[in-house]
Amino acid sequence: MTGAFKYAFPVFAAEARYSKISGQVAKFWPIGRVILAASGRAGAIFPYGPSDIQVPIAERFFGGKSSTNRGFDTDLLGIPGQTVDYDTKATIHEGSGTGSCAPAYPTLTAYDCSAGPRIIGGNGTLAFSAEIRFPIVGPVNGAVFYDLAQVWKNFSDVNLKFEGSDGLRQAVGFGIRVITPIGPLRADYGIPIKRNRIPFNVTDPDGVVLLQNAGTFKEGGQFFFSIGYPF
């Protein structure tokens, strides 16, 4: 079991104003040569004061990676438009010719496009993982897992429902671990139980919509390679 607390206040040029608490608990049950492992995590950030930059992006919570929810790309698990920005950003093209938006969006030839998604992060998170780890041959072990997690804009938005527009996202998958002197080399493949198609717009730098429903982002499986167990 681990936990952490942080309190940030404005000093010099820094404008951060928040308190942050997070914790994790993990449990392991050997059953013969098989190990059942489970982990739970939670975190909350409480901004205060009038600052426009109450919580720097580096301090916010993120989900989706090799140790959070393996069905989603690194830091891209979240609520579209709130903790993850899927919109394509368009800026006025400088110089001659047409902008980079032209091939995909012929009505926006005067713009250059930068596709999403972009990380925003949030102030509330919950996550749970369970694994069954088993030997295969020699130093090679296998695992099957179930991951459950979400990141919300505010801790007050946290809820325990599954899926939906702002519920906990689920993923399942399998992995291989090769035991080495420096720790297990790990390869995992996870896939969301419910794979959403997320619509996005093309907007200017101020967020004004230039092209609505410009396309969709389709969620799919993710591979992760790392050293060490996920928890």
Short mmCIF file of C-alpha atoms in Angstrom, two decimals:
data_model
loop_
_atom_site.label_atom_id
_atom_site.label_comp_id
_atom_site.label_asym_id
_atom_site.label_seq_id
_atom_site.Cartn_x
_atom_site.Cartn_y
_atom_site.Cartn_z
CA MET A 1 0.00 0.00 0.00
CA THR A 2 1.32 3.44 -0.93
CA GLY A 3 -0.02 6.96 -0.67
CA ALA A 4 1.02 10.53 -1.34
CA PHE A 5 -0.16 14.06 -0.51
CA LYS A 6 0.91 17.34 -2.09
CA TYR A 7 -0.06 20.93 -1.40
CA ALA A 8 0.85 23.62 -3.93
CA PHE A 9 0.65 27.37 -3.37
CA PRO A 10 1.71 30.40 -5.46
CA VAL A 11 5.32 31.49 -5.02
CA PHE A 12 7.45 33.72 -7.27
CA ALA A 13 6.09 33.22 -10.82
CA ALA A 14 4.30 29.94 -10.06
CA GLU A 15 0.51 30.15 -10.00
CA ALA A 16 -0.32 26.58 -8.97
CA ARG A 17 -3.01 26.34 -6.29
CA TYR A 18 -4.16 22.83 -5.38
CA SER A 19 -3.97 19.92 -2.99
CA LYS A 20 -3.43 16.42 -4.36
CA ILE A 21 -3.89 13.02 -2.77
CA SER A 22 -3.35 9.60 -4.34
CA GLY A 23 -2.99 6.03 -3.20
CA GLN A 24 -2.56 2.46 -4.41
CA VAL A 25 -3.06 -0.95 -2.86
CA ALA A 26 -2.02 -4.31 -4.34
CA LYS A 27 -2.61 -7.91 -3.23
CA PHE A 28 -1.23 -11.25 -4.45
CA TRP A 29 -2.62 -14.76 -3.90
CA PRO A 30 -0.41 -17.76 -4.85
CA ILE A 31 -2.47 -20.77 -5.99
CA GLY A 32 0.03 -23.51 -6.71
CA ARG A 33 2.23 -22.18 -9.53
CA VAL A 34 -0.39 -19.61 -10.50
CA ILE A 35 -0.58 -16.13 -8.98
CA LEU A 36 -3.72 -14.03 -8.79
CA ALA A 37 -2.80 -10.35 -8.51
CA ALA A 38 -5.05 -7.33 -8.03
CA SER A 39 -4.45 -3.61 -7.67
CA GLY A 40 -6.62 -0.57 -6.94
CA ARG A 41 -5.73 3.11 -7.37
CA ALA A 42 -7.48 6.39 -6.65
CA GLY A 43 -6.53 10.03 -6.84
CA ALA A 44 -8.08 13.44 -6.26
CA ILE A 45 -6.93 17.01 -6.91
CA PHE A 46 -8.71 19.97 -5.32
CA PRO A 47 -7.88 23.35 -6.92
CA TYR A 48 -8.47 26.56 -4.99
CA GLY A 49 -8.20 30.30 -5.56
CA PRO A 50 -8.63 32.42 -8.69
CA SER A 51 -5.60 31.28 -10.68
CA ASP A 52 -6.06 30.40 -14.35
CA ILE A 53 -3.37 27.72 -13.97
CA GLN A 54 -4.46 26.10 -10.74
CA VAL A 55 -3.21 22.63 -11.67
CA PRO A 56 -0.27 22.33 -14.13
CA ILE A 57 -0.79 19.62 -16.73
CA ALA A 58 2.19 17.65 -15.37
CA GLU A 59 0.36 17.25 -12.04
CA ARG A 60 -2.98 16.07 -13.41
CA PHE A 61 -4.04 12.44 -13.58
CA PHE A 62 -3.91 10.44 -16.80
CA GLY A 63 -5.04 6.97 -17.79
CA GLY A 64 -4.22 4.43 -20.43
CA LYS A 65 -0.77 2.87 -20.48
CA SER A 66 1.16 -0.25 -19.53
CA SER A 67 0.29 0.06 -15.83
CA THR A 68 -3.17 1.69 -15.81
CA ASN A 69 -5.56 0.45 -18.49
CA ARG A 70 -3.80 -1.49 -21.23
CA GLY A 71 -6.64 -1.24 -23.72
CA PHE A 72 -5.87 2.45 -24.31
CA ASP A 73 -2.84 4.33 -25.60
CA THR A 74 -0.55 6.08 -23.13
CA ASP A 75 -2.36 8.92 -21.29
CA LEU A 76 -5.28 8.87 -23.76
CA LEU A 77 -7.89 7.18 -21.60
CA GLY A 78 -10.43 9.80 -20.64
CA ILE A 79 -13.60 11.68 -21.48
CA PRO A 80 -13.59 13.26 -24.96
CA GLY A 81 -13.66 17.04 -24.79
CA GLN A 82 -12.96 17.06 -21.06
CA THR A 83 -9.77 15.13 -20.30
CA VAL A 84 -8.76 14.21 -23.88
CA ASP A 85 -9.06 16.57 -26.88
CA TYR A 86 -9.69 14.68 -30.14
CA ASP A 87 -10.25 17.75 -32.33
CA THR A 88 -7.98 18.66 -35.24
CA LYS A 89 -6.47 22.13 -34.82
CA ALA A 90 -6.24 24.39 -37.87
CA THR A 91 -4.04 27.47 -38.22
CA ILE A 92 -3.84 29.94 -41.10
CA HIS A 93 -1.36 28.73 -43.75
CA GLU A 94 1.58 31.04 -44.30
CA GLY A 95 3.37 31.23 -47.64
CA SER A 96 2.33 30.14 -51.09
CA GLY A 97 0.20 27.19 -52.10
CA THR A 98 -2.47 25.48 -50.08
CA GLY A 99 -2.31 24.40 -46.47
CA SER A 100 -1.91 20.87 -45.17
CA CYS A 101 -5.65 20.68 -44.40
CA ALA A 102 -6.47 20.59 -48.12
CA PRO A 103 -6.17 16.82 -48.85
CA ALA A 104 -8.45 15.79 -45.99
CA TYR A 105 -10.66 18.88 -45.83
CA PRO A 106 -10.97 20.55 -49.28
CA THR A 107 -12.98 23.46 -47.87
CA LEU A 108 -10.07 24.45 -45.60
CA THR A 109 -7.31 24.98 -48.17
CA ALA A 110 -6.15 28.14 -46.41
CA TYR A 111 -5.29 26.25 -43.21
CA ASP A 112 -2.62 23.90 -41.87
CA CYS A 113 -3.96 21.03 -39.76
CA SER A 114 -2.61 19.27 -36.69
CA ALA A 115 -4.58 16.14 -35.81
CA GLY A 116 -5.50 15.03 -32.28
CA PRO A 117 -5.85 13.48 -29.84
CA ARG A 118 -4.18 15.74 -27.26
CA ILE A 119 -3.69 15.09 -23.57
CA ILE A 120 -5.55 17.30 -21.09
CA GLY A 121 -5.72 15.18 -17.96
CA GLY A 122 -8.09 15.50 -15.03
CA ASN A 123 -8.45 15.99 -11.29
CA GLY A 124 -10.08 12.69 -10.41
CA THR A 125 -9.20 9.08 -11.21
CA LEU A 126 -10.05 5.52 -10.27
CA ALA A 127 -8.39 2.35 -11.55
CA PHE A 128 -8.52 -1.38 -10.85
CA SER A 129 -6.54 -4.23 -12.39
CA ALA A 130 -6.60 -7.99 -11.93
CA GLU A 131 -4.17 -10.51 -13.43
CA ILE A 132 -3.75 -14.27 -13.48
CA ARG A 133 -0.03 -15.02 -13.92
CA PHE A 134 1.08 -18.53 -14.85
CA PRO A 135 4.26 -20.31 -16.00
CA ILE A 136 4.61 -21.40 -19.62
CA VAL A 137 8.12 -22.80 -20.07
CA GLY A 138 11.45 -22.02 -18.41
CA PRO A 139 11.73 -18.24 -17.78
CA VAL A 140 8.64 -17.47 -19.84
CA ASN A 141 5.41 -16.69 -18.00
CA GLY A 142 2.00 -15.71 -19.29
CA ALA A 143 -0.81 -13.53 -17.97
CA VAL A 144 -4.41 -12.71 -18.69
CA PHE A 145 -5.80 -9.48 -17.28
CA TYR A 146 -8.80 -7.23 -16.74
CA ASP A 147 -8.32 -3.46 -16.39
CA LEU A 148 -10.86 -0.86 -15.29
CA ALA A 149 -10.12 2.89 -15.15
CA GLN A 150 -11.27 6.42 -15.91
CA VAL A 151 -10.07 10.01 -15.55
CA TRP A 152 -12.55 12.80 -14.82
CA LYS A 153 -12.19 16.57 -15.14
CA ASN A 154 -13.12 17.09 -11.47
CA PHE A 155 -13.10 14.68 -8.55
CA SER A 156 -16.77 15.53 -7.95
CA ASP A 157 -17.51 13.93 -11.37
CA VAL A 158 -16.25 10.49 -10.28
CA ASN A 159 -18.85 7.75 -10.63
CA LEU A 160 -18.81 3.97 -10.46
CA LYS A 161 -20.92 3.09 -13.47
CA PHE A 162 -19.36 1.12 -16.32
CA GLU A 163 -18.86 2.56 -19.80
CA GLY A 164 -21.23 5.22 -21.14
CA SER A 165 -20.10 8.79 -21.83
CA ASP A 166 -18.23 9.21 -18.53
CA GLY A 167 -18.15 5.79 -16.86
CA LEU A 168 -15.29 3.47 -15.99
CA ARG A 169 -13.70 2.00 -19.11
CA GLN A 170 -12.97 -1.73 -19.26
CA ALA A 171 -10.31 -3.70 -21.13
CA VAL A 172 -9.12 -7.28 -21.27
CA GLY A 173 -5.95 -8.79 -22.67
CA PHE A 174 -3.04 -11.15 -22.37
CA GLY A 175 0.69 -10.82 -21.93
CA ILE A 176 4.06 -12.57 -21.93
CA ARG A 177 6.77 -12.06 -19.29
CA VAL A 178 10.36 -13.24 -19.73
CA ILE A 179 12.21 -13.38 -16.42
CA THR A 180 15.71 -11.84 -16.61
CA PRO A 181 18.32 -10.72 -14.05
CA ILE A 182 17.11 -7.11 -14.43
CA GLY A 183 13.46 -8.03 -13.97
CA PRO A 184 10.70 -9.36 -16.23
CA LEU A 185 10.59 -8.16 -19.83
CA ARG A 186 6.89 -7.62 -20.40
CA ALA A 187 4.73 -7.51 -23.52
CA ASP A 188 0.98 -6.92 -23.14
CA TYR A 189 -1.87 -6.60 -25.59
CA GLY A 190 -5.10 -5.06 -24.33
CA ILE A 191 -8.34 -4.23 -26.06
CA PRO A 192 -11.36 -2.22 -24.82
CA ILE A 193 -14.42 -4.31 -24.08
CA LYS A 194 -16.45 -1.60 -25.77
CA ARG A 195 -14.63 0.04 -28.71
CA ASN A 196 -16.07 3.49 -29.31
CA ARG A 197 -16.03 5.68 -32.38
CA ILE A 198 -15.33 9.21 -31.16
CA PRO A 199 -16.38 12.10 -33.44
CA PHE A 200 -14.12 15.13 -33.73
CA ASN A 201 -14.26 18.63 -35.23
CA VAL A 202 -11.73 20.87 -36.93
CA THR A 203 -11.27 24.02 -34.85
CA ASP A 204 -9.10 27.12 -34.92
CA PRO A 205 -6.61 27.83 -32.07
CA ASP A 206 -9.38 29.60 -30.10
CA GLY A 207 -11.67 26.58 -30.30
CA VAL A 208 -14.04 27.99 -32.90
CA VAL A 209 -15.43 25.11 -34.98
CA LEU A 210 -14.44 25.37 -38.65
CA LEU A 211 -15.76 21.95 -39.66
CA GLN A 212 -18.16 19.98 -37.49
CA ASN A 213 -18.10 16.16 -37.38
CA ALA A 214 -15.01 16.09 -39.56
CA GLY A 215 -14.35 12.43 -38.80
CA THR A 216 -14.19 9.78 -36.11
CA PHE A 217 -11.42 8.26 -34.03
CA LYS A 218 -11.85 4.50 -33.62
CA GLU A 219 -10.58 2.86 -30.45
CA GLY A 220 -8.63 -0.37 -30.89
CA GLY A 221 -6.18 -2.68 -29.19
CA GLN A 222 -2.80 -1.58 -27.83
CA PHE A 223 0.60 -3.27 -27.47
CA PHE A 224 2.87 -2.30 -24.59
CA PHE A 225 6.49 -3.34 -24.01
CA SER A 226 8.21 -2.58 -20.71
CA ILE A 227 10.39 -3.88 -17.88
CA GLY A 228 8.77 -4.92 -14.62
CA TYR A 229 5.29 -5.98 -13.55
CA PRO A 230 2.41 -3.52 -13.93
CA PHE A 231 1.88 -3.54 -10.13
#
